[in-house]
PDB file of C-alpha atoms in Angstrom:
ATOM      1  CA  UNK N   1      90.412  97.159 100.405  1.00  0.00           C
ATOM      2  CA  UNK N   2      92.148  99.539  97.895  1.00  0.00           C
ATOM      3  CA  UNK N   3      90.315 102.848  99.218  1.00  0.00           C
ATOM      4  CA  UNK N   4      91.602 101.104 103.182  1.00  0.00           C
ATOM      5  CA  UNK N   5      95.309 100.586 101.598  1.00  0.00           C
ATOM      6  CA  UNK N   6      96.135 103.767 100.950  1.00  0.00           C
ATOM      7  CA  UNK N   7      97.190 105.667 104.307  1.00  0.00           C
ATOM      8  CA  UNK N   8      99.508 102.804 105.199  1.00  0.00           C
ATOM      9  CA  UNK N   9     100.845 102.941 101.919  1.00  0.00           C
ATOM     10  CA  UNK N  10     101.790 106.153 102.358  1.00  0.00           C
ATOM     11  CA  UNK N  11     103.181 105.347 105.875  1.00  0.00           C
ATOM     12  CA  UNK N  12     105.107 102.687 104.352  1.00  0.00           C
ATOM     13  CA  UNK N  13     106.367 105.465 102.192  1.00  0.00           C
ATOM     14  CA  UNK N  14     106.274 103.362  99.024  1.00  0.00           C
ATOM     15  CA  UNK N  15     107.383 105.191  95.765  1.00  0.00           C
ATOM     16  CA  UNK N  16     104.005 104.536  93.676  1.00  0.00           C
ATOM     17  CA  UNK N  17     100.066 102.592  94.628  1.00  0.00           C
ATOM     18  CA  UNK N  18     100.616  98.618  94.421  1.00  0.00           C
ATOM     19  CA  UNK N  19      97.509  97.953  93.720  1.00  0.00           C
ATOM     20  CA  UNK N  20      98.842  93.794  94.543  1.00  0.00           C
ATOM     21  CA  UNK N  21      99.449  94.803  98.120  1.00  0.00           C
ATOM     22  CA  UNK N  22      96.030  96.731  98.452  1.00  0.00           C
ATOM     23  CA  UNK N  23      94.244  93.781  97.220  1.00  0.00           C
ATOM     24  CA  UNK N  24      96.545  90.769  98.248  1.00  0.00           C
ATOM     25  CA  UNK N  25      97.007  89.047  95.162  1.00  0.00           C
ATOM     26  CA  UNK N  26      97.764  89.708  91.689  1.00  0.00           C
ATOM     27  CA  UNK N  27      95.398  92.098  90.168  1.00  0.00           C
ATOM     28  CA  UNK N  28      92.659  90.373  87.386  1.00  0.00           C
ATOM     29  CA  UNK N  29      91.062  93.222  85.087  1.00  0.00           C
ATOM     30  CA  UNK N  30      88.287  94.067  87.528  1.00  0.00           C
ATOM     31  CA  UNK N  31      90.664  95.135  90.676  1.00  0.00           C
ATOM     32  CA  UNK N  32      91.901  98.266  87.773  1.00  0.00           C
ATOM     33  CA  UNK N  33      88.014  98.749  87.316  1.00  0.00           C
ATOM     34  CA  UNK N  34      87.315  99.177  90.673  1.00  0.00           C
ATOM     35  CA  UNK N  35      90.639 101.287  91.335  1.00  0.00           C
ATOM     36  CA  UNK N  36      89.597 104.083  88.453  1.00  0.00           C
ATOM     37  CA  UNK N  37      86.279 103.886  89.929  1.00  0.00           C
ATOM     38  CA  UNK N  38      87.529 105.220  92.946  1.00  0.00           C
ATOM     39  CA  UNK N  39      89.476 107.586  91.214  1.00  0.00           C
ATOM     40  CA  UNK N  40      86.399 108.722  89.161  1.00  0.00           C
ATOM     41  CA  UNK N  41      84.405 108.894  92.046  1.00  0.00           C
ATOM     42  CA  UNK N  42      86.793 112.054  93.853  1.00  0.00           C
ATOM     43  CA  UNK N  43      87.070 110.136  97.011  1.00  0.00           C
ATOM     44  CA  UNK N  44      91.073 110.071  96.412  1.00  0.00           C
ATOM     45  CA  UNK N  45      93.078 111.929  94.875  1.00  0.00           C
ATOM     46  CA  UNK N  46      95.639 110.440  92.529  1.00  0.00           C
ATOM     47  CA  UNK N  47      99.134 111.991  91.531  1.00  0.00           C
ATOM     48  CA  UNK N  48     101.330 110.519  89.050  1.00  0.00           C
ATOM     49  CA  UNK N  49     105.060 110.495  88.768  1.00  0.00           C
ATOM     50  CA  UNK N  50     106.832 112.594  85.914  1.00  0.00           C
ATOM     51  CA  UNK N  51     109.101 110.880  83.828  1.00  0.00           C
ATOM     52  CA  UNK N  52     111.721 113.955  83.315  1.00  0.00           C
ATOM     53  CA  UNK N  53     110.619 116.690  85.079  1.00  0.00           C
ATOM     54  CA  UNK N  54     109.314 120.027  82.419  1.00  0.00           C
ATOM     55  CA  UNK N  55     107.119 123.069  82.341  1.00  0.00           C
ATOM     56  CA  UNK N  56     104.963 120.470  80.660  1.00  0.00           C
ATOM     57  CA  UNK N  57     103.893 118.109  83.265  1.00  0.00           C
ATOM     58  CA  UNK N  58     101.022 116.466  81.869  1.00  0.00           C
ATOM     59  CA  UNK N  59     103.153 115.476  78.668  1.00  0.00           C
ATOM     60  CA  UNK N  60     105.465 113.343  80.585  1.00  0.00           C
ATOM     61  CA  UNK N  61     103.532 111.653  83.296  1.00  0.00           C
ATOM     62  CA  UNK N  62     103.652 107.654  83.862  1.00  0.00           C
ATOM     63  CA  UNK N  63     100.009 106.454  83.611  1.00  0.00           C
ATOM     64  CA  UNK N  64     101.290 103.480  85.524  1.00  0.00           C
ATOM     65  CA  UNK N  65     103.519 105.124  88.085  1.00  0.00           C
ATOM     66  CA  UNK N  66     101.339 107.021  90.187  1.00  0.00           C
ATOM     67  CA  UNK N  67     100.838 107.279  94.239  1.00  0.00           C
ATOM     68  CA  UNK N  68      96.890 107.798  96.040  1.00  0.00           C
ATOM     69  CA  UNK N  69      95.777 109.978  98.647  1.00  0.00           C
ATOM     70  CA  UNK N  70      92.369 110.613 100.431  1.00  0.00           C
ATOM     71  CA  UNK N  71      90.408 113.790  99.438  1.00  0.00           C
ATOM     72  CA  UNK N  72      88.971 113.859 103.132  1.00  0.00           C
ATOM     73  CA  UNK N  73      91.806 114.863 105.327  1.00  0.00           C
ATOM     74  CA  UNK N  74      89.800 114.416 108.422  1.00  0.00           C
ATOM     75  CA  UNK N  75      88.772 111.054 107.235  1.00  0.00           C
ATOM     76  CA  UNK N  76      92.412 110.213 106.651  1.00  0.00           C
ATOM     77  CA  UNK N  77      93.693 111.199 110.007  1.00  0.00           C
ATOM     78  CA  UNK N  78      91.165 108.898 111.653  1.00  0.00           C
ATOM     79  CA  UNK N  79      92.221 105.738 109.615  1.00  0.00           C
ATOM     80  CA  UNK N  80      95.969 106.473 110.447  1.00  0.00           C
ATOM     81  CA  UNK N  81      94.570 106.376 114.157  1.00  0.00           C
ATOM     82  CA  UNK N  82      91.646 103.639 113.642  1.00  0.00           C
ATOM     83  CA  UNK N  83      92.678 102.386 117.149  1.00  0.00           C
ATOM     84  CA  UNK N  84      90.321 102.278 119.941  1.00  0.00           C
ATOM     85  CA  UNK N  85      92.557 102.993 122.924  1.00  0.00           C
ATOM     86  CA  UNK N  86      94.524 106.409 120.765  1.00  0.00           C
ATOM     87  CA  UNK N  87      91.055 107.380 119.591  1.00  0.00           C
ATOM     88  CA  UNK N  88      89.982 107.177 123.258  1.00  0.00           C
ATOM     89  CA  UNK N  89      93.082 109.676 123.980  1.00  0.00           C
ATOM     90  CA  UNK N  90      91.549 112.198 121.623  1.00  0.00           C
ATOM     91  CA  UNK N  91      93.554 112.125 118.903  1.00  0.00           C
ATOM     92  CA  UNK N  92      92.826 115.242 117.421  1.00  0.00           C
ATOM     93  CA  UNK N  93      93.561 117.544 120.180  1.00  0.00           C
ATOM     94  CA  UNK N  94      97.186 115.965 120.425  1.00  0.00           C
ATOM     95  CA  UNK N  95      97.636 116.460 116.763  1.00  0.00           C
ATOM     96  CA  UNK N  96      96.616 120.008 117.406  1.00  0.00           C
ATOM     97  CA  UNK N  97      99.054 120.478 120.263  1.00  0.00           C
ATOM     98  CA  UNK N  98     101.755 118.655 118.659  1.00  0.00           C
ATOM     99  CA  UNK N  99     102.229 116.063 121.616  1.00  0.00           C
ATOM    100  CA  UNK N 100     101.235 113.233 118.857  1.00  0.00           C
ATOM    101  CA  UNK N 101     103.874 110.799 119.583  1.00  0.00           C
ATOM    102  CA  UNK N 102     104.097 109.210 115.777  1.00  0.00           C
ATOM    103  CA  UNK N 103     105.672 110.293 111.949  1.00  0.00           C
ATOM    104  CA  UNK N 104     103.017 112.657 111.055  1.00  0.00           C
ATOM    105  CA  UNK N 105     104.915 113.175 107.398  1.00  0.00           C
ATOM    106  CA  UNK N 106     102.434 111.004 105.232  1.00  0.00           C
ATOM    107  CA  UNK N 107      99.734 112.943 107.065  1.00  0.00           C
ATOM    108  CA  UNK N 108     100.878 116.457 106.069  1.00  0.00           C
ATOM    109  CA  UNK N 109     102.073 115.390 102.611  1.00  0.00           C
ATOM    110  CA  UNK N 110      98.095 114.254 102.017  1.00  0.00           C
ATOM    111  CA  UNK N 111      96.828 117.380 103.269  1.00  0.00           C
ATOM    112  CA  UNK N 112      99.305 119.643 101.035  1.00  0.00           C
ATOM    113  CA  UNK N 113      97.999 116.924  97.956  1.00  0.00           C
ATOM    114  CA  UNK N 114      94.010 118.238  99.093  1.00  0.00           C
ATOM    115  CA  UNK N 115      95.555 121.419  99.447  1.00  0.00           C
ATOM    116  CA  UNK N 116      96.863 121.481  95.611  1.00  0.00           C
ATOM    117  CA  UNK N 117      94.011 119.975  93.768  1.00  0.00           C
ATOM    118  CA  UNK N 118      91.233 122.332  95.708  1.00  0.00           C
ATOM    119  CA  UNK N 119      93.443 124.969  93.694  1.00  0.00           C
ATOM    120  CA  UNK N 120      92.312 123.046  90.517  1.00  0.00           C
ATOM    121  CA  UNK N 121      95.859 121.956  89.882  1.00  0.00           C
ATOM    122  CA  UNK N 122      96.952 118.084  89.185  1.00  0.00           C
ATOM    123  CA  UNK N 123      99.259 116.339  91.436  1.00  0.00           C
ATOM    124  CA  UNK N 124     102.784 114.985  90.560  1.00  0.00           C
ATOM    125  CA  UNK N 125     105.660 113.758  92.257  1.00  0.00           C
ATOM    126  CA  UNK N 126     109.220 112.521  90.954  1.00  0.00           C
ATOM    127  CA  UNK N 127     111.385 110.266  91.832  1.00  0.00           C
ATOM    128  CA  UNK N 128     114.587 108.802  90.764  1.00  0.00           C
ATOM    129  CA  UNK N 129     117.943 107.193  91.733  1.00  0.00           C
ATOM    130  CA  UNK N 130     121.979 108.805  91.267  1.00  0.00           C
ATOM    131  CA  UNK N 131     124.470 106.959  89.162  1.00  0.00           C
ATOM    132  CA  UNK N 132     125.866 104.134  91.625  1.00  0.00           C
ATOM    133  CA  UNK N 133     123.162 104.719  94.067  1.00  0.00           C
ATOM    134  CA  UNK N 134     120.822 102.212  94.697  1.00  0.00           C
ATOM    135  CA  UNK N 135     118.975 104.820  97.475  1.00  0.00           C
ATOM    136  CA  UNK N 136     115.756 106.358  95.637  1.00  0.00           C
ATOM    137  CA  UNK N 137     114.864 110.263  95.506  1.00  0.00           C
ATOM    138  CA  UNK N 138     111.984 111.743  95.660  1.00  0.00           C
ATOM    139  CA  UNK N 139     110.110 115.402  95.515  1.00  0.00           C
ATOM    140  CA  UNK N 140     106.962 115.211  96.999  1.00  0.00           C
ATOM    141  CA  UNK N 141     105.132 117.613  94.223  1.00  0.00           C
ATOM    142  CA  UNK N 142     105.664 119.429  91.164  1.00  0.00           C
ATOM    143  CA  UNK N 143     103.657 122.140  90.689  1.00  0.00           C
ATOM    144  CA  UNK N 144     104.049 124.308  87.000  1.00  0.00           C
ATOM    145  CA  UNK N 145     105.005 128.262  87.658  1.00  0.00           C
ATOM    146  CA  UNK N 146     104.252 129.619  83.859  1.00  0.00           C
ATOM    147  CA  UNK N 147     108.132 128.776  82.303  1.00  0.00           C
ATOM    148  CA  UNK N 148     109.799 127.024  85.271  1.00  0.00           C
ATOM    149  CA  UNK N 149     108.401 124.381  87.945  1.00  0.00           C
ATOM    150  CA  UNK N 150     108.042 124.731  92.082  1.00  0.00           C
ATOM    151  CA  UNK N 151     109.509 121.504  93.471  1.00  0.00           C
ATOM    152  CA  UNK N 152     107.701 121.161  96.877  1.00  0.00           C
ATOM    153  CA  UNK N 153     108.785 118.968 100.301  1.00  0.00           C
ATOM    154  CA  UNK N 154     106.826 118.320 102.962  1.00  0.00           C
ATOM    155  CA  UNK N 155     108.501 117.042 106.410  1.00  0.00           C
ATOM    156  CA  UNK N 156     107.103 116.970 109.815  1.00  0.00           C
ATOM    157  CA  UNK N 157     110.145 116.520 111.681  1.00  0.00           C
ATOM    158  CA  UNK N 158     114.022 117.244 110.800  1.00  0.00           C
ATOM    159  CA  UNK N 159     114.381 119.994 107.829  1.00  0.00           C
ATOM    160  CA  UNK N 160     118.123 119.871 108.088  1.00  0.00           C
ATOM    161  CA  UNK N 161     117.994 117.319 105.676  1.00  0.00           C
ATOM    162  CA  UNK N 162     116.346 117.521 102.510  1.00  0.00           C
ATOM    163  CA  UNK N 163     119.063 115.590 100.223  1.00  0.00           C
ATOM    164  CA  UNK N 164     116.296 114.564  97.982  1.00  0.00           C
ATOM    165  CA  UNK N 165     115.362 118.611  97.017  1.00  0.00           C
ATOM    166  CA  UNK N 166     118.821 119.298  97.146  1.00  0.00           C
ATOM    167  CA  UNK N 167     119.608 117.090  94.400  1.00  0.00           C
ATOM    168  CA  UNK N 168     116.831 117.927  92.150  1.00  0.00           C
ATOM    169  CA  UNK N 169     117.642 121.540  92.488  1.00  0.00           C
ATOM    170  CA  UNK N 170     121.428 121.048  91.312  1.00  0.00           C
ATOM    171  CA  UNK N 171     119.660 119.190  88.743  1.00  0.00           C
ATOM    172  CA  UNK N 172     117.026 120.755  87.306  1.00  0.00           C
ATOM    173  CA  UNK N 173     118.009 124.708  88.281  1.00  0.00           C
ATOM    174  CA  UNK N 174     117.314 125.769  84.969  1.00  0.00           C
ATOM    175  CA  UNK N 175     113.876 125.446  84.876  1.00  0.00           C
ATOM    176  CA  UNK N 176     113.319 125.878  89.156  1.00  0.00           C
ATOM    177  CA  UNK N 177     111.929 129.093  90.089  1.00  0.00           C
ATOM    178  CA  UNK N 178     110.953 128.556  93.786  1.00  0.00           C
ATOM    179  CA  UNK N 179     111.972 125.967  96.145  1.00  0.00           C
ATOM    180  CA  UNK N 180     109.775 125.317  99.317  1.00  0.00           C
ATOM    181  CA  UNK N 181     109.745 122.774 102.225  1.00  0.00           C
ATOM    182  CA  UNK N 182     106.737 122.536 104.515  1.00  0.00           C
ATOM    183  CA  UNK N 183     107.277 121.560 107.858  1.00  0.00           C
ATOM    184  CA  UNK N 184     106.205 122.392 111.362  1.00  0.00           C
ATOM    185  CA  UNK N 185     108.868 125.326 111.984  1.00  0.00           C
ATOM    186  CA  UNK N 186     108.739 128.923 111.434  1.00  0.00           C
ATOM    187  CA  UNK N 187     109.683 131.009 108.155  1.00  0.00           C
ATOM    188  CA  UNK N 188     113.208 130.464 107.204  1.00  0.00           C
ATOM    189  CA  UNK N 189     115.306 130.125 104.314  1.00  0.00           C
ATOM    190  CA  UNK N 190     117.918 127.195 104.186  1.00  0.00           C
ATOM    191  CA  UNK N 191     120.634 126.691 100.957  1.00  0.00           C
ATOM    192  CA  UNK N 192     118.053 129.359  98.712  1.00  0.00           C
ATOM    193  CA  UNK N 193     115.270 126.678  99.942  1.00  0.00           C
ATOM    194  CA  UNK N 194     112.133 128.593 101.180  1.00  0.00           C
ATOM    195  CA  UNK N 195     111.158 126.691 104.606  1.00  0.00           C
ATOM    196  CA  UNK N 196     107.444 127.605 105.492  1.00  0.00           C
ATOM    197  CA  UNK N 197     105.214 126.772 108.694  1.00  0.00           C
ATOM    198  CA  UNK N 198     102.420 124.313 107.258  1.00  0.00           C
ATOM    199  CA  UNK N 199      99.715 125.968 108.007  1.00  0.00           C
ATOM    200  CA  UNK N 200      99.974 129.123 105.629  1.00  0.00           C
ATOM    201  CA  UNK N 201     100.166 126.412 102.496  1.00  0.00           C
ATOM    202  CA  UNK N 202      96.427 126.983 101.766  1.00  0.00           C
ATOM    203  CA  UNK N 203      96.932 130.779 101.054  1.00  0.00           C
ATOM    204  CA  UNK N 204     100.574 130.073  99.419  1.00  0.00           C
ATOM    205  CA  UNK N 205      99.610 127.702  97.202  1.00  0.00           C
ATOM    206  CA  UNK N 206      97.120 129.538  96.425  1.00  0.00           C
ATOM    207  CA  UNK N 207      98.667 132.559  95.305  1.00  0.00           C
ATOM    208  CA  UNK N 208     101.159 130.773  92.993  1.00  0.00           C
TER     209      UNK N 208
END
């Protein structure tokens, strides 16, 4: 049930894992065994939120704040789709072409999560909310860059708007050395914000 939860918790785009949803009741002592089991076991991939974003991310993560995604890509795109009549459609060649009618965000921000951690980095994320806002923020991943920090988006549809790294930038520019959204579109730059086509984030992330 937990390990099943976990794509349309992402879809739901909920700002950390609750583990009471997953399971459907309040969680007893053996529900956080079995969750860190899975975690142990490599089969997801966990990524915890950063209390004040630093050059020091592990220092300042919430142990109880923390959001799950699928080490198996592949596997993950077929849950999303675990419908007989789209799987019928072959869903993987319209994901290919681009002519899959559906918010394919959570899907790309799990692949750039495998993406990260096969470069033997951890995963965090951040989120937060203004003074007299009660809307939440959120950067999709921190990754460190020796002295300053990469915050990272990932979008599969509009990259006009990208309030949430635009606000983290103004906030945080002193220790920001790159800025990069990943989305379907071509190489651009928007506001000093690097915009890059999703598929070269293997050999980018890479080579940070």
């Amino acid at each position: 049930m937990i390990y099943d939860a976990i794509p349309s918790q992402l879809a739901l785009n909920n700002r950390k894992f609750l583990l009471s949803r997953a399971v459907n009741k309040r969680p007893i002592n053996k529900d956080l065994e079995l969750l860190f089991d899975l975690i142990d076991s490599k089969t997801v991939l966990i990524c915890y939120n950063v209390t004040e974003p630093s050059i020091t991310l592990n220092l300042t993560k919430n142990l109880s704040r923390f959001k799950l995604y699928l080490s198996d890509i592949g596997l993950f795109t077929t849950m999303l789709f675990n419908d007989k009549s789209l799987i019928d459609e072959n869903i993987y060649n319209k994901l290919l072409s681009d002519k899959l009618d559906a918010n394919l965000g959570y899907l790309y921000e799990n692949a750039l999560a495998q993406i990260i951690k096969s470069n033997g980095r951890d995963l965090f994320y951040y989120s937060w909310y203004e003074k007299n806002n009660k809307h939440p923020y959120e950067v999709d991943f921190l990754i460190s860059d020796k002295n300053k920090i990469i915050p990272i988006e990932v979008k599969s549809g509009n990259i006009k708007s990208h309030k949430s790294l635009d606000l983290f930038v103004e906030k945080y520019s002193h220790i920001i050395s790159r800025k990069i959204l990943f989305s379907q579109k071509d190489i651009s730059n928007d506001k000093m914000i690097e915009i890059k086509p999703i598929y070269l984030s293997p050999s980018l992330i890479s080579d940070l």
